[in-house]
Coordinates of N, CA and C in Angstrom, one line a residue:
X37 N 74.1 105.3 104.1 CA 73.6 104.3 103.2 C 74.6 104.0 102.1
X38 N 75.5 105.4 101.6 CA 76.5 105.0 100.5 C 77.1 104.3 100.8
X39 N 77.8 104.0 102.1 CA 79.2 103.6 102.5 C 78.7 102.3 102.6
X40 N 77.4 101.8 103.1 CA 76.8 100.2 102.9 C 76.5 99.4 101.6
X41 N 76.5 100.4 100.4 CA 76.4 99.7 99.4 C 77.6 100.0 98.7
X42 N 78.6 100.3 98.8 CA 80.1 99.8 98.6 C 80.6 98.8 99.0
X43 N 80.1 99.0 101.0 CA 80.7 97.7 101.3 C 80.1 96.5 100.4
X44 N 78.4 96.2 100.4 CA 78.1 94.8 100.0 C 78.3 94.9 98.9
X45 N 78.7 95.6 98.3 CA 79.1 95.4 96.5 C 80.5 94.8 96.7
X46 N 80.7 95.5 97.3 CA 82.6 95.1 97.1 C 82.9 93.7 98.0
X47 N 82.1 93.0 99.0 CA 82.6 92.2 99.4 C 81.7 91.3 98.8
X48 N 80.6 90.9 97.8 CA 80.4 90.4 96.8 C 81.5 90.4 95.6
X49 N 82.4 91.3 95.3 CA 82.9 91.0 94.1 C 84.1 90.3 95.0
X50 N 84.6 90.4 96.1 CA 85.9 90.0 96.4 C 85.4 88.9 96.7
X51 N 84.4 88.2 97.2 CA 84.2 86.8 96.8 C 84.1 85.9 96.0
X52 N 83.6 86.8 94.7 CA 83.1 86.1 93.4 C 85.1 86.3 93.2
X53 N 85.5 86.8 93.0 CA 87.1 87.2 92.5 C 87.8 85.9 93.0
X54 N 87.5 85.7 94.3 CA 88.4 84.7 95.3 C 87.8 83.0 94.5
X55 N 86.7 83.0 94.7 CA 86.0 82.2 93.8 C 86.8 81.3 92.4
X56 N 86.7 82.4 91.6 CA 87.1 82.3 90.3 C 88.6 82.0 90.6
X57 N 89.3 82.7 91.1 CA 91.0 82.3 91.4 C 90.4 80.8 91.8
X58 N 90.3 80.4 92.4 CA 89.8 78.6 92.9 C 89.8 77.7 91.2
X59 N 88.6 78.1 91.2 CA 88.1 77.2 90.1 C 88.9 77.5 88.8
X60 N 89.6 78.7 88.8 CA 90.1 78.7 87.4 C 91.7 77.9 86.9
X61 N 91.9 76.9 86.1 CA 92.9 76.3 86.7 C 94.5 77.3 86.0
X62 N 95.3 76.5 86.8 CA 96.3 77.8 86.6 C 97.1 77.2 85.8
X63 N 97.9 77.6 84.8 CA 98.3 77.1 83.6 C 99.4 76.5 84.2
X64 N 100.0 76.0 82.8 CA 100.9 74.8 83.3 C 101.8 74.5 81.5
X65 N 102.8 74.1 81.5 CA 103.4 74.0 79.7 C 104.0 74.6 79.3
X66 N 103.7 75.3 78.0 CA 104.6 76.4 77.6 C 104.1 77.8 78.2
X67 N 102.5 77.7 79.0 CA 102.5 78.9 79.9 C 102.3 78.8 81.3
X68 N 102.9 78.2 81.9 CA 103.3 77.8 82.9 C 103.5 79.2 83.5
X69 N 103.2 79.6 84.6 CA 103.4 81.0 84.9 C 102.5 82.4 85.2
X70 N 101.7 82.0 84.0 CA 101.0 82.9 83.3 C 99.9 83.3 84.4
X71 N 99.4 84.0 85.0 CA 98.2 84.4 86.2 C 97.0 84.3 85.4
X72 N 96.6 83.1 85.1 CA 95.1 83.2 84.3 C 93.8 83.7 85.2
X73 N 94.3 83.5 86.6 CA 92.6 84.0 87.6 C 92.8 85.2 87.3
X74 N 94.0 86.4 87.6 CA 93.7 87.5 87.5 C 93.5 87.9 86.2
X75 N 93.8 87.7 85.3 CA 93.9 88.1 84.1 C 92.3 87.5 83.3
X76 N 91.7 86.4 83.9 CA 90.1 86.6 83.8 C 89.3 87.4 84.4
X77 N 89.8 87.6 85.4 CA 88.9 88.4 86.5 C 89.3 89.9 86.1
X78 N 90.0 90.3 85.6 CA 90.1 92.0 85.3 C 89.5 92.1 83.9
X79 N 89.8 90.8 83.2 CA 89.1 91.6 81.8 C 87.9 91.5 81.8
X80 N 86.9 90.3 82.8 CA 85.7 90.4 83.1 C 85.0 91.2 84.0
X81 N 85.8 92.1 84.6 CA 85.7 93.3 85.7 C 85.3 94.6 85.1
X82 N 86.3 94.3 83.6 CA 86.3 95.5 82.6 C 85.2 95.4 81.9
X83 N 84.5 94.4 81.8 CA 83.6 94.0 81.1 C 82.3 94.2 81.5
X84 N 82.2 94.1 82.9 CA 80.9 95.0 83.6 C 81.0 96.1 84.0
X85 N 82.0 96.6 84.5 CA 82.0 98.0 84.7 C 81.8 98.8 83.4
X86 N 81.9 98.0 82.2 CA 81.4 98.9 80.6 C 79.9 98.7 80.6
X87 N 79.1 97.4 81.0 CA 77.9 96.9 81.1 C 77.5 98.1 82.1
X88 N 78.1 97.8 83.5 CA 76.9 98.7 84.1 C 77.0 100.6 84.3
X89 N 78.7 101.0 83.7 CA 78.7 102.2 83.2 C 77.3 102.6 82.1
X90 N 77.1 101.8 80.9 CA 76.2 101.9 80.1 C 75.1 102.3 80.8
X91 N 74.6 101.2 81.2 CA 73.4 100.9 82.1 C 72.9 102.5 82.7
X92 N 73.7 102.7 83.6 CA 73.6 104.0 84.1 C 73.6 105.5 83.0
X93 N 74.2 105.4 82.0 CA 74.1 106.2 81.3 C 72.8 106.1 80.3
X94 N 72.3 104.8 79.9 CA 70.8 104.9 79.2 C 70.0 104.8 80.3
X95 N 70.1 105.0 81.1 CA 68.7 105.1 82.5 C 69.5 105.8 83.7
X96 N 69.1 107.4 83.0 CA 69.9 108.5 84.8 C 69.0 108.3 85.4
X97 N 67.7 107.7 85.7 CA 67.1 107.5 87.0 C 67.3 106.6 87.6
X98 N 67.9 105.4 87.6 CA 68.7 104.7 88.6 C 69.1 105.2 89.9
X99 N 68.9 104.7 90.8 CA 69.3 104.8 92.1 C 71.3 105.3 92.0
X100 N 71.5 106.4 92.7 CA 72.8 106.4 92.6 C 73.2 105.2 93.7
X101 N 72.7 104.8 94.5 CA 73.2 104.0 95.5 C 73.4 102.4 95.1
X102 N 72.6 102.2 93.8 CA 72.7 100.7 93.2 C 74.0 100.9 92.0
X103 N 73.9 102.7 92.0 CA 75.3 102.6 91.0 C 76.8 102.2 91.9
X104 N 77.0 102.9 93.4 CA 77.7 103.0 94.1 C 78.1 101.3 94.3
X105 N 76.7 100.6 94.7 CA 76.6 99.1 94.8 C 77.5 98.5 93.7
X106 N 77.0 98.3 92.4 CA 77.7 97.7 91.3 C 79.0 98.6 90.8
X107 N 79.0 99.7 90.4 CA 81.1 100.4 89.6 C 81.7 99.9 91.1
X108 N 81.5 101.1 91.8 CA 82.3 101.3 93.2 C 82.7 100.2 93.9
X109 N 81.4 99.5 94.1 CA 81.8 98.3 95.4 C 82.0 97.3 94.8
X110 N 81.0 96.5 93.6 CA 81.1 95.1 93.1 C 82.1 95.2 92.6
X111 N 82.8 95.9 91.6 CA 83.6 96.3 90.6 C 84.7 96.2 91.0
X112 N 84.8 97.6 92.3 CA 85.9 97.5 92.7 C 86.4 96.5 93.6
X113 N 85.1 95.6 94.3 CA 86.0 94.5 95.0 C 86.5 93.3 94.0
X114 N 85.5 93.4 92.7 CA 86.1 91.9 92.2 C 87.4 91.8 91.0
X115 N 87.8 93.7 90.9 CA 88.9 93.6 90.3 C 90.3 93.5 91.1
X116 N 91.0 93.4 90.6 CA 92.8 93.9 91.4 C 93.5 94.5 90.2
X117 N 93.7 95.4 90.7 CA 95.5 96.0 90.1 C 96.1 95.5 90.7
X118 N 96.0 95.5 92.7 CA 97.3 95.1 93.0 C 98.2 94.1 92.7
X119 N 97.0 92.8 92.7 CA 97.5 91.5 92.5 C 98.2 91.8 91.3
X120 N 97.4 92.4 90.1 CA 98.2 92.5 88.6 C 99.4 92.8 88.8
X121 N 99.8 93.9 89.5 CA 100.7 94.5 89.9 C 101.9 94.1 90.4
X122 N 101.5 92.7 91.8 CA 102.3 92.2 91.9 C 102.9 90.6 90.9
X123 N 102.0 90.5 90.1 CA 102.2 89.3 89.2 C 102.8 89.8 88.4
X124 N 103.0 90.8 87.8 CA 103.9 91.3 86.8 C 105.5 91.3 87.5
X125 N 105.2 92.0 88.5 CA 106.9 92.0 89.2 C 107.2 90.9 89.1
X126 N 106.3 90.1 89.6 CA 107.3 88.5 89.9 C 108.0 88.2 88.5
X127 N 107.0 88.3 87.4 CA 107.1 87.8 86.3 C 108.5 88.2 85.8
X128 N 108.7 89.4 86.0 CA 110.2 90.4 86.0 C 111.2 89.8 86.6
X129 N 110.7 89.5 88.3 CA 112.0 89.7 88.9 C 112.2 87.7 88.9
X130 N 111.5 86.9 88.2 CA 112.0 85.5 87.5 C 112.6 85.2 85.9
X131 N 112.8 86.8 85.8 CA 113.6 86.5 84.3 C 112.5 86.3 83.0
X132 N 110.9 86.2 83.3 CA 110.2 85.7 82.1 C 109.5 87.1 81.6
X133 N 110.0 87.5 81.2 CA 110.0 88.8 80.2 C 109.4 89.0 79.1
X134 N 109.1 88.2 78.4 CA 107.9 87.8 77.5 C 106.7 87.8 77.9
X135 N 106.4 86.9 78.9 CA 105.5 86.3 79.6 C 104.8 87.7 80.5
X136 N 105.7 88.5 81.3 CA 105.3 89.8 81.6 C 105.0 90.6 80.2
X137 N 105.4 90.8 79.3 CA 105.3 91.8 78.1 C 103.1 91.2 77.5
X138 N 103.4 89.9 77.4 CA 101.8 89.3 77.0 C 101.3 89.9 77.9
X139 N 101.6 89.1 79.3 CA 100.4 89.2 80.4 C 100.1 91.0 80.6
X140 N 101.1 92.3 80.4 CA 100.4 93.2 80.6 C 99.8 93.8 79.5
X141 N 100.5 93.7 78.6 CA 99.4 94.6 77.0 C 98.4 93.7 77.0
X142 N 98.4 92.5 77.1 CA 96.9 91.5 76.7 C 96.0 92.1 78.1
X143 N 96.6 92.1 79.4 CA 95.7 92.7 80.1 C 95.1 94.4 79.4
X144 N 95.7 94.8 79.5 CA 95.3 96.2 79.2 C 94.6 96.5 78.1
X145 N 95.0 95.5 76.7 CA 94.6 95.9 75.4 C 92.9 95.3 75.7
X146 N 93.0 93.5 76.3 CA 91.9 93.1 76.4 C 90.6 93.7 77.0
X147 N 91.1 94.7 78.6 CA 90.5 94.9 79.3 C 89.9 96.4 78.8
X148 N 90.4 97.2 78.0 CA 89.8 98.2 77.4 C 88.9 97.8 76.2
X149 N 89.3 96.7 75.6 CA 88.5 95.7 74.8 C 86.9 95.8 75.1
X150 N 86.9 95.5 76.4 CA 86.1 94.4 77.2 C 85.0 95.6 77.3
X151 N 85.8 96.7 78.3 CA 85.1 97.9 78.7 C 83.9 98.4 77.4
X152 N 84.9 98.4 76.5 CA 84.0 99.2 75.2 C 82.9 98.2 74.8
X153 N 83.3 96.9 74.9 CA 82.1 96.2 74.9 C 80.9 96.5 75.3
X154 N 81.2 96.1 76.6 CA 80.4 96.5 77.6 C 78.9 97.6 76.8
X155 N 79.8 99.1 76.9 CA 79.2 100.1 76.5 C 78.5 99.5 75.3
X156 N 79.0 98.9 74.4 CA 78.4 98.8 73.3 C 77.4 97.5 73.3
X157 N 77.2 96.6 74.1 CA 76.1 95.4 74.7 C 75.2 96.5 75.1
X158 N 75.4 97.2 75.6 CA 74.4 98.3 76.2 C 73.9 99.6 75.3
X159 N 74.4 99.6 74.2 CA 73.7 100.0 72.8 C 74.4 101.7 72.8
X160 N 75.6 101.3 73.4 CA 76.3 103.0 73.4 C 77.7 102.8 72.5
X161 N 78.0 103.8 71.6 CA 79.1 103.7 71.2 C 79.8 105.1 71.5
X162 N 80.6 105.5 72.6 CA 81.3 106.9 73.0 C 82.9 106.4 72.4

C-alpha cells in the first residue's frame, strides 16, 4: 500500500509540475533566460512540504500512508533538483553568471524561506 501512495502522490505532483512549466510564461528582456517554471515550482514545493511537514507534526495520528502520499510522492514528484540542476549548468556553460548566481541563492534562500513558512502557517516555529 506504501509503494501505491508514492506512486499517486508523485504522479499527481509531476503533473501539476508539468502543468505549471506550461502556463507559467518564460521570461523574456533583461531576464531573458531565467527558468521561472522551475524556480516557482520548487519554492512552492518548499512551501508545502513545510505545510504538510507541520501538518503531520500537529496531528501524529495521521495516516502514515497519506504522509507517504503528500512529502514522499506529491512533493517529491512536483519538485526537481534535477531540472534545477540542469538549468544552472546551462546557465554557466552560456556565460550568464549572474543570472546563475540569482537563480541559485534566490532558489535556495527563497525555498528555505518558503519551507519555514510553511511550518509556521501551520502554527510551528522549530
Amino acid at each position: 500500500m506504501s509503494y501505491l501512495c508514492v506512486a499517486l502522490g508523485g504522479a499527481l505532483g509531476s503533473v501539476l509540475r508539468y502543468f505549471l512549466s506550461v502556463v507559467i510564461p518564460k521570461s523574456s528582456g533583461i531576464a531573458a533566460g531565467f527558468p521561472w517554471p522551475t524556480f516557482v515550482v520548487n519554492v512552492l514545493g518548499c512551501l508545502c512540504i513545510g505545510i504538510f511537514s507541520g501538518l503531520f507534526l500537529k496531528c501524529g495520528s495521521l495516516s502514515p500512508n497519506l504522509k507517504l502520499f503528500l512529502v514522499t510522492g506529491f512533493c517529491g514528484g512536483f519538485t526537481t533538483f534535477s531540472t534545477f540542476a540542469n538549468e544552472n549548468l546551462a546557465l554557466l556553460q552560456s556565460g550568464k553568471i549572474g543570472m546563475f548566481a540569482v537563480y541559485a541563492l534566490a532558489s535556495f534562500v527563497l525555498g528555505v524561506a518558503a519551507c519555514a513558512a510553511g511550518l509556521y502557517l501551520m502554527g510551528l516555529n522549530r
